[in-house]
């Protein structure tokens, strides 16, 4: 296997959160937001850049990538591989927290800048048929926007069924990369984009250090354990058993040095529940 699974938290952060390879994130944002010409994002600053090893040193936020362009607009990018419930509320929480955190008490509201959330989901998140959808706050009857500072883009990988030979747009090529890179023996020839080429290079497991690969494997194990809990609970219809198994996963992660923030992301347990362990 040449490429890592981009949906893995460690891989996702390493590829998109590298301050030295901002061309990747810039290309991705412009492709997903479909910015062209003068509207393209020209430069960006990545908050909390990826620093290996990442597992023991997870930051306070559980959003995978946070960035800001030089117009002051914020971008939150979150990868989710399992449906832990209440994701719609979490999206609003992340976005509103980022928005309100731009100013302190007493500062003028006009200083607030737009926040754009991009959610990448490896499960059906919405009832939309589209694999890429944009959501805004608008008048239900007229569709006009009065509140313009929040945009939500949802990429639902399970709804993407375009093959490698059928890829045409840079947007679809990026979504294909997210979903299928780990299954490829080599990078596609028709990339025609510097950022996407760099992304495949960063996803090449042979360019990773041993420490990074170890963290990557740990994250894969944590994710697999959580999915087993979800599937078992669904089959049995047992909420109590599911909770107990999540606690066992949390204990295992604590033993491996994972932070409380990372454990919250994988298990859905509260900070208080984890601290009590």
PDB file of C-alpha atoms in Angstrom:
ATOM      1  CA  UNK A   1       0.000   0.000   0.000  1.00  0.00           C
ATOM      2  CA  UNK A   2       1.550   3.276  -1.117  1.00  0.00           C
ATOM      3  CA  UNK A   3      -0.762   5.900   0.395  1.00  0.00           C
ATOM      4  CA  UNK A   4      -2.147   6.282   3.892  1.00  0.00           C
ATOM      5  CA  UNK A   5      -5.863   6.520   4.591  1.00  0.00           C
ATOM      6  CA  UNK A   6      -6.502  10.267   4.369  1.00  0.00           C
ATOM      7  CA  UNK A   7      -9.592   9.836   6.574  1.00  0.00           C
ATOM      8  CA  UNK A   8      -7.354   8.860   9.484  1.00  0.00           C
ATOM      9  CA  UNK A   9      -7.069  11.807  11.910  1.00  0.00           C
ATOM     10  CA  UNK A  10      -3.278  11.776  11.965  1.00  0.00           C
ATOM     11  CA  UNK A  11      -3.069  11.633   8.172  1.00  0.00           C
ATOM     12  CA  UNK A  12      -5.687  14.326   7.698  1.00  0.00           C
ATOM     13  CA  UNK A  13      -3.926  16.734  10.044  1.00  0.00           C
ATOM     14  CA  UNK A  14      -0.475  16.025   8.614  1.00  0.00           C
ATOM     15  CA  UNK A  15      -1.593  16.565   5.023  1.00  0.00           C
ATOM     16  CA  UNK A  16      -3.833  19.602   5.470  1.00  0.00           C
ATOM     17  CA  UNK A  17      -2.269  21.168   8.557  1.00  0.00           C
ATOM     18  CA  UNK A  18       1.324  21.527   7.363  1.00  0.00           C
ATOM     19  CA  UNK A  19       2.323  25.204   7.461  1.00  0.00           C
ATOM     20  CA  UNK A  20       5.211  24.465   5.085  1.00  0.00           C
ATOM     21  CA  UNK A  21       2.839  23.014   2.494  1.00  0.00           C
ATOM     22  CA  UNK A  22       0.015  25.547   2.536  1.00  0.00           C
ATOM     23  CA  UNK A  23      -0.430  25.010  -1.195  1.00  0.00           C
ATOM     24  CA  UNK A  24      -2.358  21.826  -0.276  1.00  0.00           C
ATOM     25  CA  UNK A  25      -4.893  23.546   1.942  1.00  0.00           C
ATOM     26  CA  UNK A  26      -5.233  26.501  -0.447  1.00  0.00           C
ATOM     27  CA  UNK A  27      -5.970  24.210  -3.375  1.00  0.00           C
ATOM     28  CA  UNK A  28      -8.444  22.174  -1.339  1.00  0.00           C
ATOM     29  CA  UNK A  29     -10.332  25.235  -0.076  1.00  0.00           C
ATOM     30  CA  UNK A  30     -10.554  26.851  -3.494  1.00  0.00           C
ATOM     31  CA  UNK A  31     -11.751  23.576  -5.010  1.00  0.00           C
ATOM     32  CA  UNK A  32     -14.434  22.830  -2.416  1.00  0.00           C
ATOM     33  CA  UNK A  33     -15.623  26.441  -2.154  1.00  0.00           C
ATOM     34  CA  UNK A  34     -15.368  26.661  -5.953  1.00  0.00           C
ATOM     35  CA  UNK A  35     -13.469  29.930  -5.871  1.00  0.00           C
ATOM     36  CA  UNK A  36     -12.134  31.117  -9.210  1.00  0.00           C
ATOM     37  CA  UNK A  37     -10.342  34.185 -10.556  1.00  0.00           C
ATOM     38  CA  UNK A  38     -10.232  37.133  -8.182  1.00  0.00           C
ATOM     39  CA  UNK A  39     -12.305  35.219  -5.620  1.00  0.00           C
ATOM     40  CA  UNK A  40      -9.601  32.608  -5.048  1.00  0.00           C
ATOM     41  CA  UNK A  41      -7.988  32.477  -1.614  1.00  0.00           C
ATOM     42  CA  UNK A  42      -4.409  33.585  -2.226  1.00  0.00           C
ATOM     43  CA  UNK A  43      -2.764  32.923   1.129  1.00  0.00           C
ATOM     44  CA  UNK A  44      -3.675  31.469   4.474  1.00  0.00           C
ATOM     45  CA  UNK A  45      -2.380  31.033   8.011  1.00  0.00           C
ATOM     46  CA  UNK A  46      -2.872  27.638   9.656  1.00  0.00           C
ATOM     47  CA  UNK A  47      -3.743  27.701  13.350  1.00  0.00           C
ATOM     48  CA  UNK A  48      -2.138  24.951  15.454  1.00  0.00           C
ATOM     49  CA  UNK A  49       0.008  23.519  12.614  1.00  0.00           C
ATOM     50  CA  UNK A  50       0.729  19.811  12.615  1.00  0.00           C
ATOM     51  CA  UNK A  51       3.747  18.873  14.718  1.00  0.00           C
ATOM     52  CA  UNK A  52       4.805  15.221  15.030  1.00  0.00           C
ATOM     53  CA  UNK A  53       4.277  13.262  17.188  1.00  0.00           C
ATOM     54  CA  UNK A  54       0.725  14.547  17.503  1.00  0.00           C
ATOM     55  CA  UNK A  55      -1.143  11.994  19.633  1.00  0.00           C
ATOM     56  CA  UNK A  56       0.221  13.004  23.063  1.00  0.00           C
ATOM     57  CA  UNK A  57       0.036  16.710  22.235  1.00  0.00           C
ATOM     58  CA  UNK A  58      -3.448  17.259  20.830  1.00  0.00           C
ATOM     59  CA  UNK A  59      -4.570  20.877  20.980  1.00  0.00           C
ATOM     60  CA  UNK A  60      -7.603  22.226  22.817  1.00  0.00           C
ATOM     61  CA  UNK A  61      -9.815  22.125  19.740  1.00  0.00           C
ATOM     62  CA  UNK A  62     -11.142  18.908  18.265  1.00  0.00           C
ATOM     63  CA  UNK A  63     -11.634  20.508  14.862  1.00  0.00           C
ATOM     64  CA  UNK A  64      -8.998  18.914  12.650  1.00  0.00           C
ATOM     65  CA  UNK A  65      -7.778  21.985  10.773  1.00  0.00           C
ATOM     66  CA  UNK A  66      -8.323  25.657  11.609  1.00  0.00           C
ATOM     67  CA  UNK A  67      -7.065  28.403   9.335  1.00  0.00           C
ATOM     68  CA  UNK A  68      -7.561  32.074   8.539  1.00  0.00           C
ATOM     69  CA  UNK A  69      -6.969  34.001   5.340  1.00  0.00           C
ATOM     70  CA  UNK A  70      -5.565  37.516   5.230  1.00  0.00           C
ATOM     71  CA  UNK A  71      -9.010  39.050   4.883  1.00  0.00           C
ATOM     72  CA  UNK A  72      -9.753  37.648   8.342  1.00  0.00           C
ATOM     73  CA  UNK A  73     -12.111  34.864   7.219  1.00  0.00           C
ATOM     74  CA  UNK A  74     -11.868  31.660   9.280  1.00  0.00           C
ATOM     75  CA  UNK A  75     -12.029  28.091   7.972  1.00  0.00           C
ATOM     76  CA  UNK A  76     -12.830  25.050  10.089  1.00  0.00           C
ATOM     77  CA  UNK A  77     -12.302  21.628   8.535  1.00  0.00           C
ATOM     78  CA  UNK A  78     -13.484  18.509  10.340  1.00  0.00           C
ATOM     79  CA  UNK A  79     -13.159  14.857   9.305  1.00  0.00           C
ATOM     80  CA  UNK A  80     -15.683  12.430  10.811  1.00  0.00           C
ATOM     81  CA  UNK A  81     -15.641   8.713  10.053  1.00  0.00           C
ATOM     82  CA  UNK A  82     -18.358   7.580  12.479  1.00  0.00           C
ATOM     83  CA  UNK A  83     -21.772   8.966  13.320  1.00  0.00           C
ATOM     84  CA  UNK A  84     -21.680   9.624  17.058  1.00  0.00           C
ATOM     85  CA  UNK A  85     -24.916  11.625  16.988  1.00  0.00           C
ATOM     86  CA  UNK A  86     -25.652  15.327  17.474  1.00  0.00           C
ATOM     87  CA  UNK A  87     -23.156  16.260  14.765  1.00  0.00           C
ATOM     88  CA  UNK A  88     -25.482  19.021  13.581  1.00  0.00           C
ATOM     89  CA  UNK A  89     -25.272  20.615  17.021  1.00  0.00           C
ATOM     90  CA  UNK A  90     -21.518  20.142  17.171  1.00  0.00           C
ATOM     91  CA  UNK A  91     -21.134  21.889  13.807  1.00  0.00           C
ATOM     92  CA  UNK A  92     -23.071  24.887  15.124  1.00  0.00           C
ATOM     93  CA  UNK A  93     -21.066  24.844  18.348  1.00  0.00           C
ATOM     94  CA  UNK A  94     -17.694  24.781  16.576  1.00  0.00           C
ATOM     95  CA  UNK A  95     -18.703  27.534  14.170  1.00  0.00           C
ATOM     96  CA  UNK A  96     -20.346  29.859  16.674  1.00  0.00           C
ATOM     97  CA  UNK A  97     -17.443  29.427  19.109  1.00  0.00           C
ATOM     98  CA  UNK A  98     -14.966  30.363  16.395  1.00  0.00           C
ATOM     99  CA  UNK A  99     -17.130  33.334  15.383  1.00  0.00           C
ATOM    100  CA  UNK A 100     -17.682  34.768  18.856  1.00  0.00           C
ATOM    101  CA  UNK A 101     -14.069  34.164  19.840  1.00  0.00           C
ATOM    102  CA  UNK A 102     -12.842  36.758  17.359  1.00  0.00           C
ATOM    103  CA  UNK A 103     -13.632  39.650  19.706  1.00  0.00           C
ATOM    104  CA  UNK A 104     -13.537  40.294  23.429  1.00  0.00           C
ATOM    105  CA  UNK A 105     -16.256  41.814  25.572  1.00  0.00           C
ATOM    106  CA  UNK A 106     -16.698  45.486  24.749  1.00  0.00           C
ATOM    107  CA  UNK A 107     -15.226  45.270  21.232  1.00  0.00           C
ATOM    108  CA  UNK A 108     -17.299  46.291  18.232  1.00  0.00           C
ATOM    109  CA  UNK A 109     -19.297  43.603  16.462  1.00  0.00           C
ATOM    110  CA  UNK A 110     -18.246  44.962  13.084  1.00  0.00           C
ATOM    111  CA  UNK A 111     -14.842  43.402  13.679  1.00  0.00           C
ATOM    112  CA  UNK A 112     -16.373  39.936  13.305  1.00  0.00           C
ATOM    113  CA  UNK A 113     -15.396  38.125  10.104  1.00  0.00           C
ATOM    114  CA  UNK A 114     -17.098  35.209   8.301  1.00  0.00           C
ATOM    115  CA  UNK A 115     -16.536  31.619   9.409  1.00  0.00           C
ATOM    116  CA  UNK A 116     -16.730  28.765   6.911  1.00  0.00           C
ATOM    117  CA  UNK A 117     -17.148  25.195   8.140  1.00  0.00           C
ATOM    118  CA  UNK A 118     -16.234  22.239   5.924  1.00  0.00           C
ATOM    119  CA  UNK A 119     -17.314  18.854   7.208  1.00  0.00           C
ATOM    120  CA  UNK A 120     -15.982  15.684   5.593  1.00  0.00           C
ATOM    121  CA  UNK A 121     -18.177  12.740   6.570  1.00  0.00           C
ATOM    122  CA  UNK A 122     -17.526   9.078   5.845  1.00  0.00           C
ATOM    123  CA  UNK A 123     -21.192   8.294   6.426  1.00  0.00           C
ATOM    124  CA  UNK A 124     -24.516   9.761   5.222  1.00  0.00           C
ATOM    125  CA  UNK A 125     -24.876  12.996   7.165  1.00  0.00           C
ATOM    126  CA  UNK A 126     -27.762  14.772   5.442  1.00  0.00           C
ATOM    127  CA  UNK A 127     -30.817  13.811   3.418  1.00  0.00           C
ATOM    128  CA  UNK A 128     -29.372  15.517   0.350  1.00  0.00           C
ATOM    129  CA  UNK A 129     -28.459  13.381  -2.641  1.00  0.00           C
ATOM    130  CA  UNK A 130     -25.433  15.515  -3.481  1.00  0.00           C
ATOM    131  CA  UNK A 131     -22.010  14.458  -2.223  1.00  0.00           C
ATOM    132  CA  UNK A 132     -21.080  18.128  -1.828  1.00  0.00           C
ATOM    133  CA  UNK A 133     -23.656  20.557  -0.459  1.00  0.00           C
ATOM    134  CA  UNK A 134     -23.587  24.133   0.802  1.00  0.00           C
ATOM    135  CA  UNK A 135     -25.841  25.372   3.593  1.00  0.00           C
ATOM    136  CA  UNK A 136     -26.497  28.955   4.673  1.00  0.00           C
ATOM    137  CA  UNK A 137     -28.869  30.888   6.909  1.00  0.00           C
ATOM    138  CA  UNK A 138     -31.569  32.336   4.671  1.00  0.00           C
ATOM    139  CA  UNK A 139     -35.199  33.448   4.505  1.00  0.00           C
ATOM    140  CA  UNK A 140     -37.307  30.300   4.175  1.00  0.00           C
ATOM    141  CA  UNK A 141     -39.700  31.890   1.672  1.00  0.00           C
ATOM    142  CA  UNK A 142     -37.433  34.063  -0.458  1.00  0.00           C
ATOM    143  CA  UNK A 143     -34.096  32.331  -0.051  1.00  0.00           C
ATOM    144  CA  UNK A 144     -32.432  35.696   0.557  1.00  0.00           C
ATOM    145  CA  UNK A 145     -29.580  35.907   3.048  1.00  0.00           C
ATOM    146  CA  UNK A 146     -29.661  38.464   5.817  1.00  0.00           C
ATOM    147  CA  UNK A 147     -27.129  36.701   8.058  1.00  0.00           C
ATOM    148  CA  UNK A 148     -24.114  36.152   5.816  1.00  0.00           C
ATOM    149  CA  UNK A 149     -21.208  35.351   8.107  1.00  0.00           C
ATOM    150  CA  UNK A 150     -21.609  31.573   8.352  1.00  0.00           C
ATOM    151  CA  UNK A 151     -21.375  29.009   5.560  1.00  0.00           C
ATOM    152  CA  UNK A 152     -21.447  25.231   5.929  1.00  0.00           C
ATOM    153  CA  UNK A 153     -20.083  22.827   3.309  1.00  0.00           C
ATOM    154  CA  UNK A 154     -20.692  19.108   3.739  1.00  0.00           C
ATOM    155  CA  UNK A 155     -18.732  16.465   1.824  1.00  0.00           C
ATOM    156  CA  UNK A 156     -20.390  13.050   2.158  1.00  0.00           C
ATOM    157  CA  UNK A 157     -17.925  10.472   0.871  1.00  0.00           C
ATOM    158  CA  UNK A 158     -20.395   7.576   0.815  1.00  0.00           C
ATOM    159  CA  UNK A 159     -22.399   9.449  -1.832  1.00  0.00           C
ATOM    160  CA  UNK A 160     -19.400   9.965  -4.124  1.00  0.00           C
ATOM    161  CA  UNK A 161     -19.297   7.348  -6.890  1.00  0.00           C
ATOM    162  CA  UNK A 162     -17.135   8.892  -9.613  1.00  0.00           C
ATOM    163  CA  UNK A 163     -14.357   6.609 -10.824  1.00  0.00           C
ATOM    164  CA  UNK A 164     -10.778   7.664 -11.503  1.00  0.00           C
ATOM    165  CA  UNK A 165     -11.264   7.670 -15.278  1.00  0.00           C
ATOM    166  CA  UNK A 166     -14.377   9.845 -14.969  1.00  0.00           C
ATOM    167  CA  UNK A 167     -12.794  12.630 -12.914  1.00  0.00           C
ATOM    168  CA  UNK A 168     -12.967  16.021 -14.612  1.00  0.00           C
ATOM    169  CA  UNK A 169     -13.201  18.901 -12.139  1.00  0.00           C
ATOM    170  CA  UNK A 170     -10.606  19.767  -9.510  1.00  0.00           C
ATOM    171  CA  UNK A 171     -13.382  19.538  -6.905  1.00  0.00           C
ATOM    172  CA  UNK A 172     -14.098  15.904  -7.768  1.00  0.00           C
ATOM    173  CA  UNK A 173     -10.395  15.089  -7.904  1.00  0.00           C
ATOM    174  CA  UNK A 174     -10.004  16.351  -4.349  1.00  0.00           C
ATOM    175  CA  UNK A 175     -12.987  14.371  -3.071  1.00  0.00           C
ATOM    176  CA  UNK A 176     -11.658  11.277  -4.856  1.00  0.00           C
ATOM    177  CA  UNK A 177      -8.344  11.805  -3.053  1.00  0.00           C
ATOM    178  CA  UNK A 178     -10.101  11.925   0.318  1.00  0.00           C
ATOM    179  CA  UNK A 179     -12.064   8.761  -0.335  1.00  0.00           C
ATOM    180  CA  UNK A 180      -9.817   6.562  -2.464  1.00  0.00           C
ATOM    181  CA  UNK A 181      -6.141   7.506  -2.035  1.00  0.00           C
ATOM    182  CA  UNK A 182      -5.430   4.538   0.237  1.00  0.00           C
ATOM    183  CA  UNK A 183      -6.629   2.150  -2.479  1.00  0.00           C
ATOM    184  CA  UNK A 184      -4.304   3.454  -5.202  1.00  0.00           C
ATOM    185  CA  UNK A 185      -0.975   1.941  -6.205  1.00  0.00           C
ATOM    186  CA  UNK A 186       0.222   5.214  -7.707  1.00  0.00           C
ATOM    187  CA  UNK A 187      -0.878   8.836  -8.016  1.00  0.00           C
ATOM    188  CA  UNK A 188      -3.248   9.659 -10.899  1.00  0.00           C
ATOM    189  CA  UNK A 189      -1.655  11.193 -13.978  1.00  0.00           C
ATOM    190  CA  UNK A 190      -4.314  13.833 -14.678  1.00  0.00           C
ATOM    191  CA  UNK A 191      -3.886  15.929 -11.516  1.00  0.00           C
ATOM    192  CA  UNK A 192      -2.905  19.242 -13.176  1.00  0.00           C
ATOM    193  CA  UNK A 193      -2.842  20.998  -9.788  1.00  0.00           C
ATOM    194  CA  UNK A 194       0.201  21.744  -7.656  1.00  0.00           C
ATOM    195  CA  UNK A 195      -1.673  21.444  -4.356  1.00  0.00           C
ATOM    196  CA  UNK A 196      -3.215  18.097  -5.224  1.00  0.00           C
ATOM    197  CA  UNK A 197       0.116  16.722  -6.424  1.00  0.00           C
ATOM    198  CA  UNK A 198       1.666  17.803  -3.137  1.00  0.00           C
ATOM    199  CA  UNK A 199      -1.201  16.149  -1.240  1.00  0.00           C
ATOM    200  CA  UNK A 200      -0.469  12.782  -2.838  1.00  0.00           C
ATOM    201  CA  UNK A 201       3.211  13.228  -1.975  1.00  0.00           C
ATOM    202  CA  UNK A 202       2.304  13.970   1.644  1.00  0.00           C
ATOM    203  CA  UNK A 203       0.035  10.919   1.725  1.00  0.00           C
ATOM    204  CA  UNK A 204       2.854   8.650   0.555  1.00  0.00           C
ATOM    205  CA  UNK A 205       3.593   6.513   3.609  1.00  0.00           C
ATOM    206  CA  UNK A 206       7.240   6.129   2.582  1.00  0.00           C
ATOM    207  CA  UNK A 207       7.806   9.838   3.287  1.00  0.00           C
ATOM    208  CA  UNK A 208       6.569   9.463   6.892  1.00  0.00           C
ATOM    209  CA  UNK A 209       8.759   8.984   9.950  1.00  0.00           C
ATOM    210  CA  UNK A 210       8.438   5.904  12.140  1.00  0.00           C
ATOM    211  CA  UNK A 211       6.880   8.008  14.921  1.00  0.00           C
ATOM    212  CA  UNK A 212       4.264   9.393  12.548  1.00  0.00           C
ATOM    213  CA  UNK A 213       3.420   5.932  11.261  1.00  0.00           C
ATOM    214  CA  UNK A 214       3.113   4.631  14.827  1.00  0.00           C
ATOM    215  CA  UNK A 215       0.668   7.428  15.690  1.00  0.00           C
ATOM    216  CA  UNK A 216      -1.200   6.747  12.459  1.00  0.00           C
ATOM    217  CA  UNK A 217      -1.585   3.068  13.343  1.00  0.00           C
ATOM    218  CA  UNK A 218      -2.774   3.913  16.868  1.00  0.00           C
ATOM    219  CA  UNK A 219      -5.435   6.228  15.464  1.00  0.00           C
ATOM    220  CA  UNK A 220      -6.545   3.453  13.098  1.00  0.00           C
ATOM    221  CA  UNK A 221      -6.878   1.025  16.005  1.00  0.00           C
ATOM    222  CA  UNK A 222      -8.862   3.532  18.074  1.00  0.00           C
ATOM    223  CA  UNK A 223     -11.188   4.162  15.152  1.00  0.00           C
ATOM    224  CA  UNK A 224     -11.644   0.445  14.511  1.00  0.00           C
ATOM    225  CA  UNK A 225     -12.447  -0.191  18.176  1.00  0.00           C
ATOM    226  CA  UNK A 226     -15.028   2.575  18.168  1.00  0.00           C
ATOM    227  CA  UNK A 227     -16.701   1.291  15.018  1.00  0.00           C
ATOM    228  CA  UNK A 228     -16.934  -2.164  16.559  1.00  0.00           C
ATOM    229  CA  UNK A 229     -18.667  -0.630  19.567  1.00  0.00           C
ATOM    230  CA  UNK A 230     -21.114   1.229  17.321  1.00  0.00           C
ATOM    231  CA  UNK A 231     -21.914  -1.862  15.231  1.00  0.00           C
ATOM    232  CA  UNK A 232     -22.259  -4.153  18.232  1.00  0.00           C
ATOM    233  CA  UNK A 233     -24.540  -1.730  20.021  1.00  0.00           C
ATOM    234  CA  UNK A 234     -26.685  -1.317  16.929  1.00  0.00           C
ATOM    235  CA  UNK A 235     -27.084  -5.065  16.546  1.00  0.00           C
ATOM    236  CA  UNK A 236     -27.878  -5.638  20.205  1.00  0.00           C
ATOM    237  CA  UNK A 237     -29.775  -2.423  20.735  1.00  0.00           C
ATOM    238  CA  UNK A 238     -27.932  -2.008  24.018  1.00  0.00           C
ATOM    239  CA  UNK A 239     -27.040   1.509  25.122  1.00  0.00           C
ATOM    240  CA  UNK A 240     -25.575   0.396  28.436  1.00  0.00           C
ATOM    241  CA  UNK A 241     -23.177  -2.056  26.852  1.00  0.00           C
ATOM    242  CA  UNK A 242     -22.126   0.527  24.309  1.00  0.00           C
ATOM    243  CA  UNK A 243     -21.280   2.995  27.054  1.00  0.00           C
ATOM    244  CA  UNK A 244     -19.236   0.435  28.963  1.00  0.00           C
ATOM    245  CA  UNK A 245     -17.245  -0.478  25.861  1.00  0.00           C
ATOM    246  CA  UNK A 246     -16.533   3.193  25.138  1.00  0.00           C
ATOM    247  CA  UNK A 247     -15.194   3.531  28.660  1.00  0.00           C
ATOM    248  CA  UNK A 248     -12.860   0.590  28.038  1.00  0.00           C
ATOM    249  CA  UNK A 249     -11.627   2.245  24.828  1.00  0.00           C
ATOM    250  CA  UNK A 250     -11.073   5.481  26.743  1.00  0.00           C
ATOM    251  CA  UNK A 251      -8.994   3.640  29.352  1.00  0.00           C
ATOM    252  CA  UNK A 252      -6.911   2.068  26.609  1.00  0.00           C
ATOM    253  CA  UNK A 253      -6.335   5.426  24.940  1.00  0.00           C
ATOM    254  CA  UNK A 254      -5.321   6.998  28.254  1.00  0.00           C
ATOM    255  CA  UNK A 255      -2.827   4.212  28.714  1.00  0.00           C
ATOM    256  CA  UNK A 256      -1.361   4.993  25.294  1.00  0.00           C
ATOM    257  CA  UNK A 257      -0.904   8.642  26.188  1.00  0.00           C
ATOM    258  CA  UNK A 258      -3.777  10.069  24.148  1.00  0.00           C
ATOM    259  CA  UNK A 259      -5.164  13.409  25.298  1.00  0.00           C
ATOM    260  CA  UNK A 260      -8.635  13.939  26.740  1.00  0.00           C
ATOM    261  CA  UNK A 261      -9.538  15.956  23.645  1.00  0.00           C
ATOM    262  CA  UNK A 262      -8.685  13.061  21.334  1.00  0.00           C
ATOM    263  CA  UNK A 263     -10.595  10.597  23.518  1.00  0.00           C
ATOM    264  CA  UNK A 264     -13.669  12.844  23.404  1.00  0.00           C
ATOM    265  CA  UNK A 265     -13.433  12.871  19.607  1.00  0.00           C
ATOM    266  CA  UNK A 266     -13.260   9.096  19.310  1.00  0.00           C
ATOM    267  CA  UNK A 267     -15.668   7.990  22.033  1.00  0.00           C
ATOM    268  CA  UNK A 268     -18.132  10.828  22.499  1.00  0.00           C
ATOM    269  CA  UNK A 269     -17.624  10.637  26.266  1.00  0.00           C
ATOM    270  CA  UNK A 270     -17.682  13.909  28.188  1.00  0.00           C
ATOM    271  CA  UNK A 271     -14.576  15.502  29.671  1.00  0.00           C
ATOM    272  CA  UNK A 272     -15.898  14.801  33.165  1.00  0.00           C
ATOM    273  CA  UNK A 273     -16.471  11.110  32.392  1.00  0.00           C
ATOM    274  CA  UNK A 274     -12.934  10.730  31.113  1.00  0.00           C
ATOM    275  CA  UNK A 275     -11.364  12.632  34.009  1.00  0.00           C
ATOM    276  CA  UNK A 276     -13.204  10.323  36.428  1.00  0.00           C
ATOM    277  CA  UNK A 277     -11.374   7.368  34.904  1.00  0.00           C
TER     278      UNK A 277
END
